[in-house]
PDB file of N, CA and C in Angstrom:
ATOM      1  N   UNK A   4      84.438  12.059-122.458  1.00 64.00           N
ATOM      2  CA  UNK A   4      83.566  12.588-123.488  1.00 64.00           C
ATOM      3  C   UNK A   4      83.981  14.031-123.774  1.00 64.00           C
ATOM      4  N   UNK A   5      84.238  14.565-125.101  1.00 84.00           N
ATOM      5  CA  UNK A   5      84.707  15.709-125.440  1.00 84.00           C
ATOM      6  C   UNK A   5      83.636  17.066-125.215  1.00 84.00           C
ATOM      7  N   UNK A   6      82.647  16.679-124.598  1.00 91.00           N
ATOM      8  CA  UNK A   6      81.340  17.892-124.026  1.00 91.00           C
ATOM      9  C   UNK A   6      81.296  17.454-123.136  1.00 91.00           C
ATOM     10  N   UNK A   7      82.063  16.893-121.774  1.00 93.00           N
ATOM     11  CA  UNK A   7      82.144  16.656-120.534  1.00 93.00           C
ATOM     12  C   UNK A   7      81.809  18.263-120.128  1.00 93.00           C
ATOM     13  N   UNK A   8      83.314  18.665-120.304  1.00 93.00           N
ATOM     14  CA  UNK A   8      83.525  20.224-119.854  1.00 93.00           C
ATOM     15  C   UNK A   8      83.173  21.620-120.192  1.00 93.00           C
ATOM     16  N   UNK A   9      82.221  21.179-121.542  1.00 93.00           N
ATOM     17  CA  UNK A   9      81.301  22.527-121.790  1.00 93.00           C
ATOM     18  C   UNK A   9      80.416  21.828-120.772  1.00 93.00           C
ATOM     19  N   UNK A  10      79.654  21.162-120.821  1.00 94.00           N
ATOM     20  CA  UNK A  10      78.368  20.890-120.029  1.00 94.00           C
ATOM     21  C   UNK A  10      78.670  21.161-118.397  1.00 94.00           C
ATOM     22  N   UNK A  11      79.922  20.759-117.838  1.00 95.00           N
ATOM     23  CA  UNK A  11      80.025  21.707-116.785  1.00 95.00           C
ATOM     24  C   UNK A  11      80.205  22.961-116.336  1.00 95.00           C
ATOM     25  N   UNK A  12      81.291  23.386-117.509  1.00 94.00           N
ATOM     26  CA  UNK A  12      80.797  24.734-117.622  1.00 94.00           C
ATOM     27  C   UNK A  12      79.709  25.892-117.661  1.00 94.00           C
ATOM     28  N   UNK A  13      78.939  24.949-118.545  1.00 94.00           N
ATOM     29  CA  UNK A  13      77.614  25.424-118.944  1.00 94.00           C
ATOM     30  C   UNK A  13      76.462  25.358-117.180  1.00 94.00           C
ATOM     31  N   UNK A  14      76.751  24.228-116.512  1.00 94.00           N
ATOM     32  CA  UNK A  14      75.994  24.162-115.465  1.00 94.00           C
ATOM     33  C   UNK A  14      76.275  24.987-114.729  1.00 94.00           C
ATOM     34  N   UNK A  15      77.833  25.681-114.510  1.00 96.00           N
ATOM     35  CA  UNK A  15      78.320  26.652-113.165  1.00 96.00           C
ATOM     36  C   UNK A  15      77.984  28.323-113.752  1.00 96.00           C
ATOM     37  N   UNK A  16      77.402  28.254-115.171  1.00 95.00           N
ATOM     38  CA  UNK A  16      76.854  29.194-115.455  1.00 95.00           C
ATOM     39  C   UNK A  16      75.218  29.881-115.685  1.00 95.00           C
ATOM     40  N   UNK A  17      74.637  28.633-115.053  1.00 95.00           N
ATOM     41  CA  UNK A  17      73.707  28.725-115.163  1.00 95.00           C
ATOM     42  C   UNK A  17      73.172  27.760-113.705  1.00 95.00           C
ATOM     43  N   UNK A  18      73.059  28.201-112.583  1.00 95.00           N
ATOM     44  CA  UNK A  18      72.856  27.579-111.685  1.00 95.00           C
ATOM     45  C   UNK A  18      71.480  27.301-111.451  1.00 95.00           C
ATOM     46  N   UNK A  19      70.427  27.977-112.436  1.00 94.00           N
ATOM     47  CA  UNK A  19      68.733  27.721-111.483  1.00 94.00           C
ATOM     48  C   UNK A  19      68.903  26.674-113.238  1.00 94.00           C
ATOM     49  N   UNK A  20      69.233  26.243-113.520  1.00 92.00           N
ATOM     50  CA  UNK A  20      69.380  25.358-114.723  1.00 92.00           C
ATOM     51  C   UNK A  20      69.838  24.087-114.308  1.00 92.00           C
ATOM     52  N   UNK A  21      68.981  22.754-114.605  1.00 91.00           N
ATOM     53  CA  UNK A  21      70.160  21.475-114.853  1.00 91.00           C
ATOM     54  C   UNK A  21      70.516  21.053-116.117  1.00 91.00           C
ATOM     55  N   UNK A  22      71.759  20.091-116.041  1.00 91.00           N
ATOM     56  CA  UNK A  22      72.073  19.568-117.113  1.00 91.00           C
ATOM     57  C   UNK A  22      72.755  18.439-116.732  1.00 91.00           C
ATOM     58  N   UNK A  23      71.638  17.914-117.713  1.00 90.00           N
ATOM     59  CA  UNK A  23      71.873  16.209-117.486  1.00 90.00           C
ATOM     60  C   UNK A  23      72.528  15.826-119.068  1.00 90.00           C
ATOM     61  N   UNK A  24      73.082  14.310-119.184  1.00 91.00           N
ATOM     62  CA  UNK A  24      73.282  14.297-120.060  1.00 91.00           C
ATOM     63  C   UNK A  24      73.906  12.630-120.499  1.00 91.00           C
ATOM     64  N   UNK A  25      73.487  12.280-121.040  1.00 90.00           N
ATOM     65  CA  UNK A  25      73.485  10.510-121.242  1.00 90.00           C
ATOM     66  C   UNK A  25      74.309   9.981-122.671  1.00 90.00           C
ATOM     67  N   UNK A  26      75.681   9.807-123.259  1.00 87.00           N
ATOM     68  CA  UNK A  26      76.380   9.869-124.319  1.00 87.00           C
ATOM     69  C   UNK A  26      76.171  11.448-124.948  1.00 87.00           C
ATOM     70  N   UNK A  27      75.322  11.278-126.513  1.00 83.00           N
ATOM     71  CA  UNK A  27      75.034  12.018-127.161  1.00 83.00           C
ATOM     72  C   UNK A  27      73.310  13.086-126.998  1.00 83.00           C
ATOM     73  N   UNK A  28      73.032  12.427-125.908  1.00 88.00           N
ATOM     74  CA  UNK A  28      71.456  13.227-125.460  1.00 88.00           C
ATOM     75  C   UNK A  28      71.788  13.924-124.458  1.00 88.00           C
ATOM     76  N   UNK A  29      71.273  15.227-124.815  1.00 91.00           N
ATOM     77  CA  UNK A  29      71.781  16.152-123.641  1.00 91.00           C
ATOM     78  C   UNK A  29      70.496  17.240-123.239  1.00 91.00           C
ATOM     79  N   UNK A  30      69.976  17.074-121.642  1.00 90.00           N
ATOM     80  CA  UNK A  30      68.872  17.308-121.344  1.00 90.00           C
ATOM     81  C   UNK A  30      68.983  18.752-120.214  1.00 90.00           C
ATOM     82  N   UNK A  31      68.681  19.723-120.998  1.00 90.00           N
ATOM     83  CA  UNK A  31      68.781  21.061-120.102  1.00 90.00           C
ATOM     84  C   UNK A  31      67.101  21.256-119.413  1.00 90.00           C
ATOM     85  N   UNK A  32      67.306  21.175-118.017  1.00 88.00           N
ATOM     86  CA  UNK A  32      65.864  21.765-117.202  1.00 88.00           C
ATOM     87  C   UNK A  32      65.689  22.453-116.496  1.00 88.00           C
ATOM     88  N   UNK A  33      64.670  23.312-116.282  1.00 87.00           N
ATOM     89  CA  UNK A  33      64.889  24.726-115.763  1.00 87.00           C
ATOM     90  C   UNK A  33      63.449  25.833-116.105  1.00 87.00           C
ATOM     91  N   UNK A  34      63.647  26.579-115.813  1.00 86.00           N
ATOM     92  CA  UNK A  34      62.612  28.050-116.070  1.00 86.00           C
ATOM     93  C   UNK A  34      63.397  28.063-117.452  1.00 86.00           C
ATOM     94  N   UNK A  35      61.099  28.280-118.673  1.00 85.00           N
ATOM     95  CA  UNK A  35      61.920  28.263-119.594  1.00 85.00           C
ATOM     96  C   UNK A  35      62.908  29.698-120.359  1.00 85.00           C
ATOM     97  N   UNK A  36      62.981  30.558-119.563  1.00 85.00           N
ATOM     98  CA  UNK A  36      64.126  31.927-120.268  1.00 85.00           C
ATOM     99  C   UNK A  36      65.050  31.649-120.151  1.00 85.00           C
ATOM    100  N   UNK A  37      65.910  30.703-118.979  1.00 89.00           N
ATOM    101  CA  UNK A  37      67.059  30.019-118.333  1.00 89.00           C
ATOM    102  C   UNK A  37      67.320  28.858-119.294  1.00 89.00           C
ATOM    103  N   UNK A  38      66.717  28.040-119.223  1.00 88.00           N
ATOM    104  CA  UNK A  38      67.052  26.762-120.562  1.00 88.00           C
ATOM    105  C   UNK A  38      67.009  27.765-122.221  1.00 88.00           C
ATOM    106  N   UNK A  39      66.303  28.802-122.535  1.00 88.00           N
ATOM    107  CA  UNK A  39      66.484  28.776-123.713  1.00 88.00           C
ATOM    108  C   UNK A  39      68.179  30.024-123.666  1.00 88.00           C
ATOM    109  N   UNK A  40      68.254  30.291-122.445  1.00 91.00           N
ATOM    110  CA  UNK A  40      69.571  30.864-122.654  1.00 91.00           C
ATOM    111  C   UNK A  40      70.622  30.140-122.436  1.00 91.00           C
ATOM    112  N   UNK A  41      71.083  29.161-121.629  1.00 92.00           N
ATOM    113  CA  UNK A  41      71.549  27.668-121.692  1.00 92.00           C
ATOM    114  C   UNK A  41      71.804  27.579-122.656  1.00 92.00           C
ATOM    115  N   UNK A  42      70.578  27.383-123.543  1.00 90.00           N
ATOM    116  CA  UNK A  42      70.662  26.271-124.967  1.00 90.00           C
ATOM    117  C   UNK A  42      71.061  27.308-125.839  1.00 90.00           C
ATOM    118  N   UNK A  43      71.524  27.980-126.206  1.00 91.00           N
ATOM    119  CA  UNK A  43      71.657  29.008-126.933  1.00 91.00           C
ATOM    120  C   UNK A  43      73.429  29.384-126.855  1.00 91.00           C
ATOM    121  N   UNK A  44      73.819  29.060-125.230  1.00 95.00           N
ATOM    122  CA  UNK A  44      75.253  29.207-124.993  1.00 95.00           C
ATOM    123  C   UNK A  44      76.089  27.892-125.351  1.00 95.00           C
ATOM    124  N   UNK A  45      74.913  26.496-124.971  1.00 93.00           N
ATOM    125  CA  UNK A  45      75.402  25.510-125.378  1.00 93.00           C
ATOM    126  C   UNK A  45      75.889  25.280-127.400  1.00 93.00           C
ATOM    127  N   UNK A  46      74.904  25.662-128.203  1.00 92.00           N
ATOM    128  CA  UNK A  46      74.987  26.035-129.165  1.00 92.00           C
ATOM    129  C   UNK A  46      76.648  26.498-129.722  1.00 92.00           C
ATOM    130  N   UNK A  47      77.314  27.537-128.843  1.00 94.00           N
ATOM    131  CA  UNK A  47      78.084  28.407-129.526  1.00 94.00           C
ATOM    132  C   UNK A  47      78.843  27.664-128.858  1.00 94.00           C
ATOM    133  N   UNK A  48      79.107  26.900-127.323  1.00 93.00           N
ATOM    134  CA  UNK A  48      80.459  26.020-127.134  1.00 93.00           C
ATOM    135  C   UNK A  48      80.438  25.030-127.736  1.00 93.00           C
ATOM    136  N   UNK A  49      79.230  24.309-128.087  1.00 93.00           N
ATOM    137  CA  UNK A  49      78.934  22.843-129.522  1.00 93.00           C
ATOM    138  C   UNK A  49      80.068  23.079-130.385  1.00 93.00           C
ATOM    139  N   UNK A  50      79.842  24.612-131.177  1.00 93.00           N
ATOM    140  CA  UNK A  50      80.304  24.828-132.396  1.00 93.00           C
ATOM    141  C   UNK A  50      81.697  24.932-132.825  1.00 93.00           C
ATOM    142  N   UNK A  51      81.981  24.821-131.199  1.00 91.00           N
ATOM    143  CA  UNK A  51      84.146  25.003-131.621  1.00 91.00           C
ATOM    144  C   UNK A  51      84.557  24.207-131.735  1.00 91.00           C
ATOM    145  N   UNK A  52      83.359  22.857-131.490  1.00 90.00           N
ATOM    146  CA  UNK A  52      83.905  21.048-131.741  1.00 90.00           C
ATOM    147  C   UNK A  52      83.311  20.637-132.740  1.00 90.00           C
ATOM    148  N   UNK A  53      82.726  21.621-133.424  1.00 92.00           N
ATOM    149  CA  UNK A  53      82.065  21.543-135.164  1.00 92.00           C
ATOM    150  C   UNK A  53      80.752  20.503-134.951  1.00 92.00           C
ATOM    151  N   UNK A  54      80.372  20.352-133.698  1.00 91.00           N
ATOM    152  CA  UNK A  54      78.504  20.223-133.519  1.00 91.00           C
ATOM    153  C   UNK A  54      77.981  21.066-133.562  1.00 91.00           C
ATOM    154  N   UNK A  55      77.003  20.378-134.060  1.00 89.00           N
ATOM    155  CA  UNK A  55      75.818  21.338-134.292  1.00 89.00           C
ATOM    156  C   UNK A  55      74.239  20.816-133.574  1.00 89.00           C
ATOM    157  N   UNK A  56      73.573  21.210-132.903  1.00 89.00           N
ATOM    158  CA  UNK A  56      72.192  20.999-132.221  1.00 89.00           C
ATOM    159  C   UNK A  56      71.303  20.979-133.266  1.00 89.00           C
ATOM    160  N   UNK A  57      70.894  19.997-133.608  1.00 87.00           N
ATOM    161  CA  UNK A  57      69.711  19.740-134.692  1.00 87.00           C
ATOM    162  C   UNK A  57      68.137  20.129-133.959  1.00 87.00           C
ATOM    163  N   UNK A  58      67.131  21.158-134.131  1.00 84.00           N
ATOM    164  CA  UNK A  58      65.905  21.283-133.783  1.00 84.00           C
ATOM    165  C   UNK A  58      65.127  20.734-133.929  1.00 84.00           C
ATOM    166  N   UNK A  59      65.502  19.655-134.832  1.00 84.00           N
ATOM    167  CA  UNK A  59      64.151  18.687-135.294  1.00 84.00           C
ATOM    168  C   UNK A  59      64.367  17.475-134.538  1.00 84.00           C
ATOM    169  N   UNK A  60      65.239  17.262-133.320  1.00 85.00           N
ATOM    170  CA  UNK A  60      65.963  16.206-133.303  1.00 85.00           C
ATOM    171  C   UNK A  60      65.590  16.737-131.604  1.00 85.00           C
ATOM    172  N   UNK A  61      65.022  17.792-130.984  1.00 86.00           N
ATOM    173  CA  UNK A  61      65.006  18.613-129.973  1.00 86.00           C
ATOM    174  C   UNK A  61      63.434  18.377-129.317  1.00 86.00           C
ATOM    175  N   UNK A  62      63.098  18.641-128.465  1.00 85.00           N
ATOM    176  CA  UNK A  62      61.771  18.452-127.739  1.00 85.00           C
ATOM    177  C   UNK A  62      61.754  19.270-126.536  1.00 85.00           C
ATOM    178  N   UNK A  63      60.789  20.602-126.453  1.00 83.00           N
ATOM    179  CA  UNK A  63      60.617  21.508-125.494  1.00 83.00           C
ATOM    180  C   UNK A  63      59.055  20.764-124.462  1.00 83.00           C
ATOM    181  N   UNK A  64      59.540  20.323-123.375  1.00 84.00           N
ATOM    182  CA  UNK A  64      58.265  20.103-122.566  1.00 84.00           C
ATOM    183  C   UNK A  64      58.263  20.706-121.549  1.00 84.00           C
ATOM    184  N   UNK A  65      57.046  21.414-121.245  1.00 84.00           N
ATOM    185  CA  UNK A  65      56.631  22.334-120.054  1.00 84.00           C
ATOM    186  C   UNK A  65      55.084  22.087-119.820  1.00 84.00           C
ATOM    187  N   UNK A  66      54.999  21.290-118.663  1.00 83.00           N
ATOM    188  CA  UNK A  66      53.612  21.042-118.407  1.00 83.00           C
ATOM    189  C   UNK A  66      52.713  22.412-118.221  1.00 83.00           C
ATOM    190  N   UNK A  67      53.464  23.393-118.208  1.00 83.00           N
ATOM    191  CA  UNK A  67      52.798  24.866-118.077  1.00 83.00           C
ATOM    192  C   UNK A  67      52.628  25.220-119.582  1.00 83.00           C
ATOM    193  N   UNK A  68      52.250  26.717-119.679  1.00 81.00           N
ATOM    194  CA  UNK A  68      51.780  27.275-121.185  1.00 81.00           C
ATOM    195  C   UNK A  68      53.821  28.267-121.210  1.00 81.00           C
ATOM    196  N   UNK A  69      54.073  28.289-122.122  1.00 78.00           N
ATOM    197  CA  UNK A  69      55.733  28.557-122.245  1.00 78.00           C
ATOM    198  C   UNK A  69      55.253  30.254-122.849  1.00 78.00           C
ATOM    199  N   UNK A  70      55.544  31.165-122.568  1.00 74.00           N
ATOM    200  CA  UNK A  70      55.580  32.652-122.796  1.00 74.00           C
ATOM    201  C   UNK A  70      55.896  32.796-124.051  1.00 74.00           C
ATOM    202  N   UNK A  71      55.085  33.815-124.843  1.00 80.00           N
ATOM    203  CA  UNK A  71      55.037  33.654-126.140  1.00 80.00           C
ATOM    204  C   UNK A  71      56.335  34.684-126.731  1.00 80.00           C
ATOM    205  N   UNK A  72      57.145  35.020-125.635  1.00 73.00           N
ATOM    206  CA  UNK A  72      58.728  35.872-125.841  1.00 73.00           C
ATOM    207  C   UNK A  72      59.639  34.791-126.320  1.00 73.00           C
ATOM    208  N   UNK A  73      59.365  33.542-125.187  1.00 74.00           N
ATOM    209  CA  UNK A  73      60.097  32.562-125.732  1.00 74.00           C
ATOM    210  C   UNK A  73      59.892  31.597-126.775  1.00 74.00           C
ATOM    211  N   UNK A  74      58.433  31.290-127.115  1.00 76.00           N
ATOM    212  CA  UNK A  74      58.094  30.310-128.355  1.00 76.00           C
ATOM    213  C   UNK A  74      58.313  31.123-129.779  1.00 76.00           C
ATOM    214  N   UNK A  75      58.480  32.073-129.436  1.00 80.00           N
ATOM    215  CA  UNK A  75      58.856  33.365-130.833  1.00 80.00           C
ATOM    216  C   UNK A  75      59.928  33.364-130.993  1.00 80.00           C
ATOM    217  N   UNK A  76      61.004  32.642-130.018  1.00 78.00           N
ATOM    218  CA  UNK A  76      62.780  32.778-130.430  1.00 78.00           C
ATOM    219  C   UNK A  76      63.212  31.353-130.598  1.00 78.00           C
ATOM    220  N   UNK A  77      62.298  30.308-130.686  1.00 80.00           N
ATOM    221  CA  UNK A  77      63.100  29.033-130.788  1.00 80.00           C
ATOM    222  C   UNK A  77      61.850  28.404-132.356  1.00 80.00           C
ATOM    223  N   UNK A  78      62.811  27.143-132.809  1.00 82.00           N
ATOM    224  CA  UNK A  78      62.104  26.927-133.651  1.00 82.00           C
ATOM    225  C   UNK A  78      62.209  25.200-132.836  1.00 82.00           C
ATOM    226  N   UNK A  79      62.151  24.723-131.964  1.00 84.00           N
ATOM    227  CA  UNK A  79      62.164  23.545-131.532  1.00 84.00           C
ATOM    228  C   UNK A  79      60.607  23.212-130.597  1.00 84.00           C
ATOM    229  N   UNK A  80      60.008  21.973-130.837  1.00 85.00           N
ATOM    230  CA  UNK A  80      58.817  21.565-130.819  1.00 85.00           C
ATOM    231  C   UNK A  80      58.753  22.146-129.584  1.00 85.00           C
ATOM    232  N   UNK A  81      57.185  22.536-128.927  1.00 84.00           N
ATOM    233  CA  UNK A  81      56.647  22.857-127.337  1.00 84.00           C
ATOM    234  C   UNK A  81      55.694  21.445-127.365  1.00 84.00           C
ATOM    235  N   UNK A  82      56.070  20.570-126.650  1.00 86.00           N
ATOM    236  CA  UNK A  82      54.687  19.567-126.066  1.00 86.00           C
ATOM    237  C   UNK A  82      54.448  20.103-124.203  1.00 86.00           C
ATOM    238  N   UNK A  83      52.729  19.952-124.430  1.00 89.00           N
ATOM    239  CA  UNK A  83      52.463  20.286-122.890  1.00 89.00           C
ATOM    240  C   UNK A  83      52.317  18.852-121.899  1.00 89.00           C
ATOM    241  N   UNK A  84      52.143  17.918-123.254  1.00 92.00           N
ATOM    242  CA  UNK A  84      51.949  16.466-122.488  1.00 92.00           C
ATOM    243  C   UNK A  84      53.133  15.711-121.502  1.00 92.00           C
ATOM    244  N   UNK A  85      53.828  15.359-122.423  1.00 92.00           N
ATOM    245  CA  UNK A  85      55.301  14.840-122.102  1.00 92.00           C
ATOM    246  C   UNK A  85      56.466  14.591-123.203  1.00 92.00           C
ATOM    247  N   UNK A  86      57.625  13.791-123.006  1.00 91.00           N
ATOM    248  CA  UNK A  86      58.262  13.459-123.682  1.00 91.00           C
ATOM    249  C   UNK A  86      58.828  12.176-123.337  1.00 91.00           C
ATOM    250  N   UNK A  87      60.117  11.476-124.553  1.00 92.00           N
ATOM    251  CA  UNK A  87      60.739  10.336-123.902  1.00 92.00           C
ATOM    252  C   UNK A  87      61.663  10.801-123.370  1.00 92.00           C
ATOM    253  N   UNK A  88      62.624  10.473-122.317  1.00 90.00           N
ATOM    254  CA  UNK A  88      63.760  10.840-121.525  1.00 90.00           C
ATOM    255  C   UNK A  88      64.030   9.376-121.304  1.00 90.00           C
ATOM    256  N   UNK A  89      65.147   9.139-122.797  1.00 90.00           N
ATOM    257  CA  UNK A  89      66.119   8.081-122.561  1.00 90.00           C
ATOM    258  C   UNK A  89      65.231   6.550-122.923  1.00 90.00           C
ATOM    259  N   UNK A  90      63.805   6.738-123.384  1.00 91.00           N
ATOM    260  CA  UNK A  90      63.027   5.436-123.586  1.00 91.00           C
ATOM    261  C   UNK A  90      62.157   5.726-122.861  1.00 91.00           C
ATOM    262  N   UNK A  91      61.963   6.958-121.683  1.00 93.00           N
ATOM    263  CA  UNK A  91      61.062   6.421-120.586  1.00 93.00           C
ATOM    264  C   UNK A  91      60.316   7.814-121.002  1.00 93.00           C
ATOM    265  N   UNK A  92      58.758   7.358-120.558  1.00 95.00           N
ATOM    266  CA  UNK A  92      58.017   8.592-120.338  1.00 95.00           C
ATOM    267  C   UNK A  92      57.892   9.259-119.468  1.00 95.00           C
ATOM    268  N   UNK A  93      58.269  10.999-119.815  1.00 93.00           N
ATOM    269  CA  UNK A  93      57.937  11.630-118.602  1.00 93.00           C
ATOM    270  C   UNK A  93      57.141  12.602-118.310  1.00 93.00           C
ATOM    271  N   UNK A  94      56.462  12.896-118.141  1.00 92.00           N
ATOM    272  CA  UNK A  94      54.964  13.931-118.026  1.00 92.00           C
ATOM    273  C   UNK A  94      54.080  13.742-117.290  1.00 92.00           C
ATOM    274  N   UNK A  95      52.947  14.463-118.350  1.00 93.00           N
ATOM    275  CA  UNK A  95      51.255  14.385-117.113  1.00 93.00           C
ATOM    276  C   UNK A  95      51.222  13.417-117.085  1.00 93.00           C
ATOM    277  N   UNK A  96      50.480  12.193-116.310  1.00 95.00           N
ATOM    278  CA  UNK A  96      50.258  11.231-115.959  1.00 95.00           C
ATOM    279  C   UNK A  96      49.300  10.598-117.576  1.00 95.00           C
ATOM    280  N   UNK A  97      48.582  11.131-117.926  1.00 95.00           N
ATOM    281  CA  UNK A  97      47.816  10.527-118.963  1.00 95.00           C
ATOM    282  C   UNK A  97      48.851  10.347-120.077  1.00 95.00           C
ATOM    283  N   UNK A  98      49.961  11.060-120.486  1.00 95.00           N
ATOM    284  CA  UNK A  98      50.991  11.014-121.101  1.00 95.00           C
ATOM    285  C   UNK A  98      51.921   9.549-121.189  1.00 95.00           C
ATOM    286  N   UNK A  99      51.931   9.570-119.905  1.00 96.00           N
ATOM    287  CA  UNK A  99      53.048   8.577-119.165  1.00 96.00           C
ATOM    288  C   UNK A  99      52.178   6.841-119.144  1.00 96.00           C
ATOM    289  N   UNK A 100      50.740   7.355-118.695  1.00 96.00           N
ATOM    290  CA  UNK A 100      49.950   5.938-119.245  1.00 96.00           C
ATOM    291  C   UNK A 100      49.818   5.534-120.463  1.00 96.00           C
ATOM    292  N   UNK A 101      49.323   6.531-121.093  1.00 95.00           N
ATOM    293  CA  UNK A 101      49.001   6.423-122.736  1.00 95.00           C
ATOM    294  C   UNK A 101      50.158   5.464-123.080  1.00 95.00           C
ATOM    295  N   UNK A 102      51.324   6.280-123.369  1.00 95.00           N
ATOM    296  CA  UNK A 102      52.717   5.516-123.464  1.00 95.00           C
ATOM    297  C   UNK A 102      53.148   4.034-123.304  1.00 95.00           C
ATOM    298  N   UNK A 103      53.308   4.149-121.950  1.00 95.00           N
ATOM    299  CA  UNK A 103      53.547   3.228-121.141  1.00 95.00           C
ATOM    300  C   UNK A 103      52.442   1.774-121.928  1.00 95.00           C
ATOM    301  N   UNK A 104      51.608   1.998-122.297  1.00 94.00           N
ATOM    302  CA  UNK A 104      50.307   1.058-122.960  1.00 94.00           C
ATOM    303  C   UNK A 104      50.702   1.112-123.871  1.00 94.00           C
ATOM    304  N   UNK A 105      50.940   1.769-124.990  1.00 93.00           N
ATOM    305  CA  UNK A 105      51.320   1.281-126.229  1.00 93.00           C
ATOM    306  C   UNK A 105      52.338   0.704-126.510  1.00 93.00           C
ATOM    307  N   UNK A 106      53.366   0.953-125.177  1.00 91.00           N
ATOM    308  CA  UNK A 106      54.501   0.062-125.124  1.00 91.00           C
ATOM    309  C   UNK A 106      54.332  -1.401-125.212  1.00 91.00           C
ATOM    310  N   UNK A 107      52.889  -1.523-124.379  1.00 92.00           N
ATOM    311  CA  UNK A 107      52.652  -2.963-123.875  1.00 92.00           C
ATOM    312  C   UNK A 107      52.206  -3.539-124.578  1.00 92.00           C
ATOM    313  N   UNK A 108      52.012  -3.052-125.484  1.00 90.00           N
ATOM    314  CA  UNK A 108      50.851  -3.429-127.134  1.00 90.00           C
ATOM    315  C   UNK A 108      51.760  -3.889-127.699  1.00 90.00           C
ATOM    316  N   UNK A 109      52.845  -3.363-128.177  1.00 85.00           N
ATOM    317  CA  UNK A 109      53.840  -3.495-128.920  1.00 85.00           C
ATOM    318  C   UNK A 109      54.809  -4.700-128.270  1.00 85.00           C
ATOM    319  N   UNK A 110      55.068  -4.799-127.151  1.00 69.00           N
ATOM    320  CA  UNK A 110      55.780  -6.156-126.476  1.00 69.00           C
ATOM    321  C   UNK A 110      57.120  -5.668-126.421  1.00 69.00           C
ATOM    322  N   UNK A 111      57.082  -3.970-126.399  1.00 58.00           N
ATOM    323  CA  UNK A 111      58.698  -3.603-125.389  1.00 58.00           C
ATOM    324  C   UNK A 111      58.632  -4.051-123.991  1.00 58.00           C
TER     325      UNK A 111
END
């Protein structure tokens, strides 16, 4: 994969940071000043392979309240509930039920 080696890069530069990453979904976790500086470096090594990180396409989850230094420098969603990771729910527990049930409604 041609972002094999930014994304490792990116991990040995950011060590209280992970980075996971599944084809084209790529999941930075961490303290959020550390992920939004991550994502910000990831950004500028994206761009020498002419990607680009779409924000609308992005999902910030922090079961905590995220510092209003950092929700003032990103324009990508904050949920406190959860998110999908890969199909699956991951969050507060009421998140992850809720979900998980409408899945079952639906007959995934």
């Amino acid at each position: 994969m041609a972002i094999h080696p930014i994304l490792l890069k990116l991990q040995s530069g950011y060590p209280d940071v992970q980075i996971l990453a599944y084809l084209d979904d790529v999941f930075v976790l961490g303290p959020p000043g550390s992920v939004l500086s991550a994502l910000k470096s990831l950004r500028a090594h994206f761009s020498t392979l002419h990607l680009e990180i779409s924000d609308s396409k992005c999902e910030t989850f922090s079961p905590n309240s995220v510092p209003s230094e950092i929700r003032s420098t990103t324009t990508i969603p904050i949920t406190h509930d959860g998110t999908l990771i890969l199909g699956i729910p991951i969050g507060i527990h009421r998140y992850v039920e809720e979900t998980c049930c409408e899945f079952a409604s639906k007959g995934c």
